[in-house]
Amino acid sequence: MYHLSPEEKARGVIACSAGNHAQGVALSARKMGIRATIVMPRATPDIKVRSVRRLGAEVVLYGADFDEAKRECARLAAEQSLTNIPPFDDPYVIAGQGTVGVEILRQCPMDAQLEVIFCAVGGGGLIAGIASYVKRILPHVKIIGVETYDANAMYQSLEAGERVEIDEVGLFADGTAVRQVGRETFRLCKELLDGVDVFEDTRSIVEPSGALSLAGAKKWLSEQDDVNPNGAYVAILSGANMNFDRLRFVAERAEIGEQREALISAIIPERPGSFLQLHQAIDPRQITEFSYRYSDPDRAYIFSSFTVTDHEKDLGEIFAVLQAQGMQGLDITHDEMAKSHARFLIGGRSQVPNERLYRFVFPERPFALKKFLRGIQSEWNISLFHYRNNGGDYGHILVGIQVLPEQYERFEQFLSRLNYPYVEETDNIVYQQFLR
């Protein structure tokens, strides 16, 4: 952007990116006093969108993936006479991203035997820049790219000897979800790369796009017979570390915690067309969960979750539409039992007599669950049970227990001896609607 003419700067710039390039252009534009427009795929995580807007750029969300957004970027550039700042397929951009290679060599100890550098690959700009610099200074160092198995455009292109455009890309690692690599980046990678690792074991990924290089490094090293024990192996990261168990839990709760997802229970007439009416009441919000099982000839009980932008306003609008159509809706977004247990147990109601429902919390340590089960199973019948290990310090259990009225006092004594925090959920409306 420093090389733009005064006329180009006055007209403004536009860029397409689902990753760090968007923030780089936005920051540069703000520093230089240039108007910036950033086109991002609709699937771009909200945290990236907010970061770009916070830097002062206008954000346009368009398309299912990077390549659809790229076409819209080209259209807007032509329509508004904006200068397009490409995310990877440009010599200046490649050189700028290549400064990461400069930093690696400066920070690597002089006595370290640098062997391999692993880098995530999307369009190829970052790895092309790093390879161009490092191979000039230390030609013996191997440069290996890493891609997800469902977004491996560079791997396929190098195998074919020409640029290949893949039909669809996976969006889990959204920052590297590119259908076709750049012309210049492909030319450089074809000449300089020592290989591309397609990473398939997603269970080992600690952060989608940023930690692809770490996953690739671990896989590559495990396959080598002659690894230098004194060698230095560099994985380029751009994210926080997180084990997959916690990542699963965070993924389930993050949107709710950020007030971007709502959970509701809905009671609708058991007749053809009711599901469509409920969907239309929620539309255009994205539905993330929809659970139901036939249990009543007159009414259907629905468990649903969907994205929201303004929690109170969105639910108010939806519930007003439902009420006008003779339906009922209840906000259960902050119901702990609904989030931790009921959403995984939806599938039928039971007429189990004398059932009482409890939610327990206990330290997640060896034999804690066994101790819990032994205590309960000594006298009372378990009629419902749900437990899930989320990799945290505490475990959460939902238990339905059949307790006769004459056993209440003895059961209360048992709960005291168990010495685990608990909440009785027998009167919880989610339990009454979906599980009882």
Tab-separated table of C-alpha atoms in Angstrom:
chain	number	residue	atom	x	y	z
A	1	MET	CA	0.000	0.000	0.000
A	2	TYR	CA	3.005	2.272	0.505
A	3	HIS	CA	3.673	1.989	-3.239
A	4	LEU	CA	0.196	3.207	-4.284
A	5	SER	CA	-0.037	6.449	-6.216
A	6	PRO	CA	-1.724	9.486	-4.618
A	7	GLU	CA	-4.725	8.946	-6.911
A	8	GLU	CA	-5.069	5.295	-5.855
A	9	LYS	CA	-4.830	6.225	-2.196
A	10	ALA	CA	-7.526	8.857	-2.638
A	11	ARG	CA	-9.950	6.372	-4.233
A	12	GLY	CA	-9.427	3.791	-1.493
A	13	VAL	CA	-8.504	0.121	-1.324
A	14	ILE	CA	-10.374	-3.161	-1.119
A	15	ALA	CA	-9.233	-6.615	-0.037
A	16	CYS	CA	-10.648	-10.091	0.326
A	17	SER	CA	-9.586	-12.203	3.277
A	18	ALA	CA	-10.847	-14.646	5.890
A	19	GLY	CA	-7.717	-14.281	7.999
A	20	ASN	CA	-4.942	-11.943	9.085
A	21	HIS	CA	-4.630	-10.160	5.736
A	22	ALA	CA	-7.930	-8.404	6.431
A	23	GLN	CA	-6.613	-6.934	9.667
A	24	GLY	CA	-3.289	-6.047	8.065
A	25	VAL	CA	-4.960	-4.047	5.292
A	26	ALA	CA	-7.346	-2.380	7.745
A	27	LEU	CA	-4.500	-1.358	10.055
A	28	SER	CA	-2.338	-0.085	7.192
A	29	ALA	CA	-5.260	1.900	5.783
A	30	ARG	CA	-5.915	3.534	9.140
A	31	LYS	CA	-2.238	4.443	9.576
A	32	MET	CA	-2.103	5.927	6.057
A	33	GLY	CA	-5.506	7.631	6.124
A	34	ILE	CA	-6.924	5.493	3.297
A	35	ARG	CA	-10.522	4.282	3.070
A	36	ALA	CA	-10.614	0.470	3.197
A	37	THR	CA	-13.282	-2.098	2.342
A	38	ILE	CA	-12.781	-5.738	3.346
A	39	VAL	CA	-14.817	-8.558	1.785
A	40	MET	CA	-15.037	-11.641	4.005
A	41	PRO	CA	-16.891	-14.970	3.580
A	42	ARG	CA	-20.106	-15.259	5.562
A	43	ALA	CA	-18.610	-18.127	7.573
A	44	THR	CA	-15.814	-15.904	8.926
A	45	PRO	CA	-15.752	-16.092	12.756
A	46	ASP	CA	-17.293	-13.036	14.345
A	47	ILE	CA	-14.120	-12.269	16.301
A	48	LYS	CA	-12.268	-11.617	13.017
A	49	VAL	CA	-15.080	-9.463	11.665
A	50	ARG	CA	-15.148	-7.356	14.828
A	51	SER	CA	-11.368	-6.955	14.771
A	52	VAL	CA	-11.451	-5.577	11.227
A	53	ARG	CA	-14.298	-3.188	12.003
A	54	ARG	CA	-12.511	-2.033	15.138
A	55	LEU	CA	-9.602	-0.983	12.921
A	56	GLY	CA	-11.931	1.284	10.949
A	57	ALA	CA	-12.544	-0.699	7.760
A	58	GLU	CA	-15.919	-1.342	6.169
A	59	VAL	CA	-16.729	-5.069	6.152
A	60	VAL	CA	-18.775	-6.782	3.444
A	61	LEU	CA	-19.815	-10.368	4.230
A	62	TYR	CA	-20.367	-12.338	1.044
A	63	GLY	CA	-20.237	-15.921	-0.198
A	64	ALA	CA	-19.871	-19.357	1.317
A	65	ASP	CA	-16.063	-19.434	1.083
A	66	PHE	CA	-13.010	-17.364	0.180
A	67	ASP	CA	-13.323	-17.798	-3.576
A	68	GLU	CA	-16.916	-16.557	-3.707
A	69	ALA	CA	-15.905	-13.569	-1.590
A	70	LYS	CA	-12.944	-13.001	-3.908
A	71	ARG	CA	-15.243	-12.680	-6.931
A	72	GLU	CA	-17.404	-10.153	-5.094
A	73	CYS	CA	-14.255	-8.244	-4.137
A	74	ALA	CA	-13.231	-8.003	-7.805
A	75	ARG	CA	-16.717	-6.797	-8.754
A	76	LEU	CA	-16.743	-4.057	-6.098
A	77	ALA	CA	-13.208	-2.983	-7.029
A	78	ALA	CA	-14.241	-2.452	-10.658
A	79	GLU	CA	-17.539	-0.803	-9.744
A	80	GLN	CA	-16.064	1.678	-7.244
A	81	SER	CA	-12.598	2.124	-8.826
A	82	LEU	CA	-10.888	0.743	-5.727
A	83	THR	CA	-7.381	-0.717	-5.697
A	84	ASN	CA	-7.435	-4.409	-4.855
A	85	ILE	CA	-4.833	-5.507	-2.294
A	86	PRO	CA	-4.530	-9.269	-2.896
A	87	PRO	CA	-4.137	-11.506	0.170
A	88	PHE	CA	-1.327	-13.650	-1.231
A	89	ASP	CA	-0.779	-13.550	-4.997
A	90	ASP	CA	1.344	-10.397	-5.222
A	91	PRO	CA	5.144	-9.931	-5.006
A	92	TYR	CA	4.900	-7.128	-2.432
A	93	VAL	CA	2.480	-9.119	-0.268
A	94	ILE	CA	4.625	-12.243	-0.507
A	95	ALA	CA	7.711	-10.227	0.444
A	96	GLY	CA	5.891	-8.703	3.407
A	97	GLN	CA	4.735	-12.075	4.672
A	98	GLY	CA	8.241	-13.388	4.122
A	99	THR	CA	9.506	-11.168	6.946
A	100	VAL	CA	8.313	-13.975	9.238
A	101	GLY	CA	11.257	-15.932	7.831
A	102	VAL	CA	13.579	-13.074	8.746
A	103	GLU	CA	12.263	-13.155	12.315
A	104	ILE	CA	12.702	-16.935	12.560
A	105	LEU	CA	16.373	-16.776	11.578
A	106	ARG	CA	17.013	-13.830	13.885
A	107	GLN	CA	15.376	-15.562	16.851
A	108	CYS	CA	16.790	-19.033	16.240
A	109	PRO	CA	19.918	-19.524	18.434
A	110	MET	CA	23.193	-19.434	16.525
A	111	ASP	CA	24.145	-22.915	17.735
A	112	ALA	CA	20.768	-24.436	16.859
A	113	GLN	CA	20.723	-26.805	13.923
A	114	LEU	CA	17.639	-25.546	12.117
A	115	GLU	CA	16.239	-28.489	10.178
A	116	VAL	CA	12.623	-27.861	9.133
A	117	ILE	CA	10.062	-25.048	9.123
A	118	PHE	CA	6.375	-26.000	9.031
A	119	CYS	CA	3.787	-23.509	7.819
A	120	ALA	CA	0.035	-23.586	7.227
A	121	VAL	CA	-0.984	-23.115	3.581
A	122	GLY	CA	-4.042	-21.310	2.278
A	123	GLY	CA	-3.335	-19.306	-0.847
A	124	GLY	CA	0.399	-19.812	-0.353
A	125	GLY	CA	1.600	-16.278	0.353
A	126	LEU	CA	3.064	-16.843	3.802
A	127	ILE	CA	4.940	-20.032	2.961
A	128	ALA	CA	6.146	-18.643	-0.383
A	129	GLY	CA	7.589	-15.584	1.342
A	130	ILE	CA	9.243	-17.581	4.109
A	131	ALA	CA	10.684	-20.108	1.657
A	132	SER	CA	12.048	-17.375	-0.627
A	133	TYR	CA	14.047	-15.809	2.195
A	134	VAL	CA	15.090	-18.876	4.196
A	135	LYS	CA	16.171	-20.902	1.152
A	136	ARG	CA	18.397	-18.007	0.045
A	137	ILE	CA	20.115	-17.792	3.444
A	138	LEU	CA	20.012	-21.449	4.558
A	139	PRO	CA	19.257	-23.634	1.534
A	140	HIS	CA	19.552	-26.855	3.567
A	141	VAL	CA	16.509	-25.995	5.724
A	142	LYS	CA	13.398	-27.840	4.614
A	143	ILE	CA	10.148	-25.908	4.185
A	144	ILE	CA	7.010	-28.021	4.546
A	145	GLY	CA	3.478	-26.762	4.058
A	146	VAL	CA	0.511	-28.147	5.982
A	147	GLU	CA	-3.094	-28.258	4.782
A	148	THR	CA	-6.306	-29.851	5.996
A	149	TYR	CA	-7.450	-32.854	3.980
A	150	ASP	CA	-10.561	-30.983	2.777
A	151	ALA	CA	-8.720	-27.801	1.710
A	152	ASN	CA	-5.530	-29.116	0.077
A	153	ALA	CA	-5.315	-27.009	-3.081
A	154	MET	CA	-1.525	-26.596	-2.872
A	155	TYR	CA	-0.918	-30.317	-2.375
A	156	GLN	CA	-3.097	-31.210	-5.360
A	157	SER	CA	-1.502	-28.484	-7.484
A	158	LEU	CA	2.056	-29.624	-6.755
A	159	GLU	CA	1.066	-33.227	-7.454
A	160	ALA	CA	-0.503	-32.240	-10.789
A	161	GLY	CA	2.284	-29.843	-11.747
A	162	GLU	CA	-0.209	-27.043	-12.314
A	163	ARG	CA	-2.709	-25.021	-10.323
A	164	VAL	CA	-5.768	-27.083	-9.426
A	165	GLU	CA	-9.102	-25.638	-8.326
A	166	ILE	CA	-10.964	-27.886	-5.900
A	167	ASP	CA	-14.758	-27.931	-5.976
A	168	GLU	CA	-15.450	-27.474	-2.269
A	169	VAL	CA	-13.346	-26.642	0.770
A	170	GLY	CA	-13.862	-27.488	4.426
A	171	LEU	CA	-14.381	-24.456	6.649
A	172	PHE	CA	-13.157	-25.800	10.002
A	173	ALA	CA	-9.790	-24.125	9.377
A	174	ASP	CA	-11.447	-21.059	7.859
A	175	GLY	CA	-8.244	-19.030	7.526
A	176	THR	CA	-6.796	-21.505	5.007
A	177	ALA	CA	-10.000	-22.476	3.181
A	178	VAL	CA	-8.941	-21.606	-0.393
A	179	ARG	CA	-10.080	-23.443	-3.530
A	180	GLN	CA	-7.132	-22.372	-5.691
A	181	VAL	CA	-3.675	-21.096	-4.792
A	182	GLY	CA	-2.161	-18.037	-6.460
A	183	ARG	CA	-0.126	-18.076	-9.675
A	184	GLU	CA	2.955	-16.469	-8.159
A	185	THR	CA	2.717	-18.404	-4.913
A	186	PHE	CA	2.414	-21.676	-6.846
A	187	ARG	CA	5.466	-20.800	-8.953
A	188	LEU	CA	7.554	-20.141	-5.856
A	189	CYS	CA	6.234	-23.127	-3.897
A	190	LYS	CA	6.838	-25.471	-6.829
A	191	GLU	CA	10.457	-24.345	-6.846
A	192	LEU	CA	11.178	-24.005	-3.135
A	193	LEU	CA	8.943	-26.285	-1.055
A	194	ASP	CA	10.187	-29.631	0.213
A	195	GLY	CA	6.695	-31.037	0.621
A	196	VAL	CA	3.117	-30.466	1.696
A	197	ASP	CA	1.594	-32.490	4.514
A	198	VAL	CA	-2.154	-33.055	4.285
A	199	PHE	CA	-3.282	-33.348	7.875
A	200	GLU	CA	-6.251	-35.656	8.409
A	201	ASP	CA	-6.308	-36.515	12.132
A	202	THR	CA	-8.373	-33.544	13.280
A	203	ARG	CA	-8.455	-34.905	16.837
A	204	SER	CA	-4.909	-33.588	17.300
A	205	ILE	CA	-5.535	-30.027	16.071
A	206	VAL	CA	-5.228	-27.549	18.908
A	207	GLU	CA	-6.430	-24.492	16.964
A	208	PRO	CA	-7.735	-24.694	13.402
A	209	SER	CA	-5.725	-22.620	10.924
A	210	GLY	CA	-2.983	-21.277	13.157
A	211	ALA	CA	-1.853	-24.627	14.560
A	212	LEU	CA	-1.936	-26.615	11.340
A	213	SER	CA	1.829	-26.216	11.279
A	214	LEU	CA	2.151	-27.804	14.723
A	215	ALA	CA	-0.029	-30.734	13.681
A	216	GLY	CA	2.038	-31.172	10.534
A	217	ALA	CA	5.304	-30.991	12.464
A	218	LYS	CA	4.161	-33.669	14.902
A	219	LYS	CA	3.066	-35.948	12.085
A	220	TRP	CA	6.232	-35.384	10.025
A	221	LEU	CA	8.557	-36.006	12.962
A	222	SER	CA	6.703	-39.192	13.902
A	223	GLU	CA	7.304	-40.570	10.396
A	224	GLN	CA	11.059	-39.863	10.292
A	225	ASP	CA	13.664	-42.476	11.179
A	226	ASP	CA	16.630	-40.093	11.370
A	227	VAL	CA	15.430	-37.098	13.384
A	228	ASN	CA	18.319	-34.991	14.627
A	229	PRO	CA	17.951	-34.894	18.446
A	230	ASN	CA	19.847	-31.601	18.512
A	231	GLY	CA	17.994	-30.100	15.580
A	232	ALA	CA	15.596	-27.153	15.639
A	233	TYR	CA	12.148	-27.636	14.126
A	234	VAL	CA	9.998	-24.541	13.757
A	235	ALA	CA	6.185	-24.547	13.618
A	236	ILE	CA	4.624	-21.177	12.838
A	237	LEU	CA	1.639	-20.628	15.151
A	238	SER	CA	-1.011	-17.929	15.404
A	239	GLY	CA	-3.372	-19.112	18.128
A	240	ALA	CA	-3.801	-20.291	21.711
A	241	ASN	CA	-3.206	-23.861	22.831
A	242	MET	CA	-6.247	-25.901	23.830
A	243	ASN	CA	-6.814	-29.631	24.251
A	244	PHE	CA	-9.619	-31.074	22.186
A	245	ASP	CA	-11.840	-32.043	25.120
A	246	ARG	CA	-11.948	-28.440	26.266
A	247	LEU	CA	-12.268	-27.237	22.695
A	248	ARG	CA	-15.421	-29.346	22.338
A	249	PHE	CA	-16.891	-27.838	25.488
A	250	VAL	CA	-15.955	-24.297	24.463
A	251	ALA	CA	-17.435	-24.860	21.006
A	252	GLU	CA	-20.741	-25.848	22.587
A	253	ARG	CA	-20.827	-22.874	24.948
A	254	ALA	CA	-18.903	-20.071	23.244
A	255	GLU	CA	-21.764	-18.756	21.129
A	256	ILE	CA	-24.159	-18.790	24.086
A	257	GLY	CA	-21.583	-17.080	26.286
A	258	GLU	CA	-21.126	-14.342	23.697
A	259	GLN	CA	-24.908	-13.910	23.416
A	260	ARG	CA	-24.786	-15.068	19.803
A	261	GLU	CA	-26.820	-18.259	20.265
A	262	ALA	CA	-30.167	-18.862	21.943
A	263	LEU	CA	-31.859	-22.051	23.125
A	264	ILE	CA	-35.636	-22.293	23.232
A	265	SER	CA	-38.323	-24.857	23.842
A	266	ALA	CA	-41.410	-24.512	21.680
A	267	ILE	CA	-44.836	-26.120	21.899
A	268	ILE	CA	-46.514	-26.339	18.502
A	269	PRO	CA	-49.638	-28.093	17.187
A	270	GLU	CA	-49.071	-31.674	16.070
A	271	ARG	CA	-50.212	-31.145	12.512
A	272	PRO	CA	-48.665	-30.908	9.030
A	273	GLY	CA	-47.005	-27.542	8.373
A	274	SER	CA	-46.257	-26.688	12.009
A	275	PHE	CA	-42.543	-27.395	11.657
A	276	LEU	CA	-42.376	-25.081	8.660
A	277	GLN	CA	-44.173	-22.343	10.599
A	278	LEU	CA	-41.684	-22.645	13.456
A	279	HIS	CA	-38.768	-22.542	11.038
A	280	GLN	CA	-40.200	-19.466	9.348
A	281	ALA	CA	-40.565	-17.737	12.718
A	282	ILE	CA	-36.850	-18.294	13.404
A	283	ASP	CA	-35.654	-17.576	9.839
A	284	PRO	CA	-33.349	-15.929	8.689
A	285	ARG	CA	-31.413	-16.795	11.848
A	286	GLN	CA	-29.257	-19.902	11.449
A	287	ILE	CA	-30.685	-22.905	13.291
A	288	THR	CA	-27.945	-24.854	15.071
A	289	GLU	CA	-30.092	-27.509	16.761
A	290	PHE	CA	-33.586	-28.886	16.254
A	291	SER	CA	-34.728	-31.873	18.339
A	292	TYR	CA	-38.116	-33.552	18.523
A	293	ARG	CA	-39.837	-36.891	18.938
A	294	TYR	CA	-43.516	-37.723	18.666
A	295	SER	CA	-45.058	-38.098	22.095
A	296	ASP	CA	-48.499	-36.496	22.038
A	297	PRO	CA	-51.307	-36.584	19.430
A	298	ASP	CA	-52.100	-32.901	19.950
A	299	ARG	CA	-48.853	-31.095	20.765
A	300	ALA	CA	-45.202	-31.345	19.716
A	301	TYR	CA	-42.364	-30.290	22.016
A	302	ILE	CA	-39.389	-28.833	20.151
A	303	PHE	CA	-35.880	-28.145	21.453
A	304	SER	CA	-34.081	-25.653	19.195
A	305	SER	CA	-31.027	-23.414	19.183
A	306	PHE	CA	-30.095	-20.715	16.678
A	307	THR	CA	-27.826	-17.723	16.183
A	308	VAL	CA	-28.899	-14.258	17.332
A	309	THR	CA	-27.488	-10.750	17.078
A	310	ASP	CA	-29.613	-9.150	19.822
A	311	HIS	CA	-30.792	-11.841	22.246
A	312	GLU	CA	-33.756	-10.064	23.820
A	313	LYS	CA	-34.940	-8.398	20.615
A	314	ASP	CA	-34.626	-11.524	18.455
A	315	LEU	CA	-36.437	-13.783	20.915
A	316	GLY	CA	-39.138	-11.185	21.444
A	317	GLU	CA	-39.812	-11.098	17.708
A	318	ILE	CA	-39.833	-14.895	17.408
A	319	PHE	CA	-42.111	-15.458	20.400
A	320	ALA	CA	-44.544	-12.812	19.125
A	321	VAL	CA	-44.830	-14.654	15.800
A	322	LEU	CA	-45.305	-17.991	17.572
A	323	GLN	CA	-47.988	-16.593	19.854
A	324	ALA	CA	-49.878	-15.139	16.906
A	325	GLN	CA	-49.912	-18.627	15.365
A	326	GLY	CA	-51.164	-20.334	18.521
A	327	MET	CA	-47.748	-21.644	19.552
A	328	GLN	CA	-45.665	-21.189	22.699
A	329	GLY	CA	-41.993	-20.416	23.169
A	330	LEU	CA	-39.750	-20.388	26.222
A	331	ASP	CA	-36.200	-19.024	26.508
A	332	ILE	CA	-33.997	-21.727	28.076
A	333	THR	CA	-30.644	-20.248	27.034
A	334	HIS	CA	-29.486	-19.901	30.630
A	335	ASP	CA	-30.973	-23.143	31.929
A	336	GLU	CA	-27.936	-25.167	33.017
A	337	MET	CA	-29.704	-28.518	32.815
A	338	ALA	CA	-30.851	-27.777	29.273
A	339	LYS	CA	-27.332	-26.874	28.113
A	340	SER	CA	-25.429	-29.641	29.893
A	341	HIS	CA	-27.811	-32.584	29.733
A	342	ALA	CA	-31.318	-32.292	28.261
A	343	ARG	CA	-30.122	-31.274	24.784
A	344	PHE	CA	-28.247	-34.602	24.574
A	345	LEU	CA	-31.118	-36.699	25.924
A	346	ILE	CA	-33.948	-35.461	23.723
A	347	GLY	CA	-35.720	-38.349	22.065
A	348	GLY	CA	-38.650	-39.357	24.187
A	349	ARG	CA	-40.607	-38.897	27.382
A	350	SER	CA	-41.125	-41.482	30.096
A	351	GLN	CA	-43.851	-42.191	32.623
A	352	VAL	CA	-41.461	-43.668	35.185
A	353	PRO	CA	-43.245	-43.584	38.565
A	354	ASN	CA	-41.729	-41.868	41.605
A	355	GLU	CA	-38.892	-40.328	39.601
A	356	ARG	CA	-36.857	-37.487	41.063
A	357	LEU	CA	-34.241	-35.658	39.018
A	358	TYR	CA	-30.931	-34.318	40.335
A	359	ARG	CA	-27.962	-32.507	38.851
A	360	PHE	CA	-24.682	-33.230	40.656
A	361	VAL	CA	-21.227	-31.651	40.484
A	362	PHE	CA	-18.168	-33.575	41.659
A	363	PRO	CA	-14.366	-33.235	41.357
A	364	GLU	CA	-13.125	-34.876	38.159
A	365	ARG	CA	-10.557	-37.213	39.670
A	366	PRO	CA	-9.896	-40.978	39.480
A	367	PHE	CA	-12.715	-43.180	40.830
A	368	ALA	CA	-14.990	-40.205	41.604
A	369	LEU	CA	-17.643	-41.418	39.160
A	370	LYS	CA	-17.374	-44.999	40.445
A	371	LYS	CA	-17.871	-43.766	44.003
A	372	PHE	CA	-20.922	-41.826	42.940
A	373	LEU	CA	-22.504	-44.790	41.156
A	374	ARG	CA	-21.810	-47.210	43.971
A	375	GLY	CA	-23.520	-44.940	46.448
A	376	ILE	CA	-26.683	-44.521	44.404
A	377	GLN	CA	-27.037	-48.073	43.140
A	378	SER	CA	-26.966	-49.539	46.625
A	379	GLU	CA	-30.681	-48.971	47.150
A	380	TRP	CA	-32.420	-46.884	44.505
A	381	ASN	CA	-33.115	-47.545	40.849
A	382	ILE	CA	-31.571	-45.164	38.324
A	383	SER	CA	-34.114	-44.272	35.648
A	384	LEU	CA	-32.129	-41.551	33.837
A	385	PHE	CA	-28.419	-40.890	33.670
A	386	HIS	CA	-26.273	-38.461	31.708
A	387	TYR	CA	-22.585	-37.740	32.202
A	388	ARG	CA	-20.023	-36.150	29.924
A	389	ASN	CA	-16.355	-35.533	30.520
A	390	ASN	CA	-15.469	-32.098	29.166
A	391	GLY	CA	-11.835	-32.154	30.231
A	392	GLY	CA	-12.503	-29.786	33.111
A	393	ASP	CA	-11.826	-29.912	36.846
A	394	TYR	CA	-15.414	-30.855	37.689
A	395	GLY	CA	-17.800	-33.443	36.301
A	396	HIS	CA	-21.539	-32.887	35.830
A	397	ILE	CA	-24.114	-35.661	36.112
A	398	LEU	CA	-27.863	-35.638	35.571
A	399	VAL	CA	-29.617	-38.526	37.326
A	400	GLY	CA	-33.222	-39.670	37.520
A	401	ILE	CA	-33.840	-41.829	40.597
A	402	GLN	CA	-36.975	-43.721	41.606
A	403	VAL	CA	-37.691	-42.931	45.249
A	404	LEU	CA	-40.861	-44.082	47.017
A	405	PRO	CA	-42.550	-41.499	49.276
A	406	GLU	CA	-41.748	-43.532	52.388
A	407	GLN	CA	-38.053	-43.477	51.383
A	408	TYR	CA	-37.713	-39.679	51.134
A	409	GLU	CA	-36.163	-39.192	54.575
A	410	ARG	CA	-33.599	-41.945	54.091
A	411	PHE	CA	-32.814	-40.614	50.605
A	412	GLU	CA	-32.182	-37.116	51.962
A	413	GLN	CA	-29.752	-38.634	54.454
A	414	PHE	CA	-27.996	-40.414	51.605
A	415	LEU	CA	-27.598	-37.122	49.718
A	416	SER	CA	-26.001	-35.574	52.784
A	417	ARG	CA	-23.546	-38.454	53.119
A	418	LEU	CA	-22.661	-38.265	49.436
A	419	ASN	CA	-21.321	-34.761	50.095
A	420	TYR	CA	-21.503	-33.573	46.475
A	421	PRO	CA	-23.140	-30.250	45.529
A	422	TYR	CA	-26.476	-30.882	43.808
A	423	VAL	CA	-29.618	-29.202	42.525
A	424	GLU	CA	-32.972	-30.966	42.366
A	425	GLU	CA	-34.457	-30.518	38.890
A	426	THR	CA	-37.703	-32.492	39.304
A	427	ASP	CA	-39.798	-29.366	38.719
A	428	ASN	CA	-37.588	-28.013	35.926
A	429	ILE	CA	-39.772	-27.128	32.954
A	430	VAL	CA	-37.298	-28.610	30.453
A	431	TYR	CA	-37.445	-31.935	32.285
A	432	GLN	CA	-41.244	-31.812	32.421
A	433	GLN	CA	-41.569	-31.063	28.687
A	434	PHE	CA	-38.896	-33.281	27.161
A	435	LEU	CA	-38.019	-36.096	29.544
A	436	ARG	CA	-41.084	-36.731	31.657
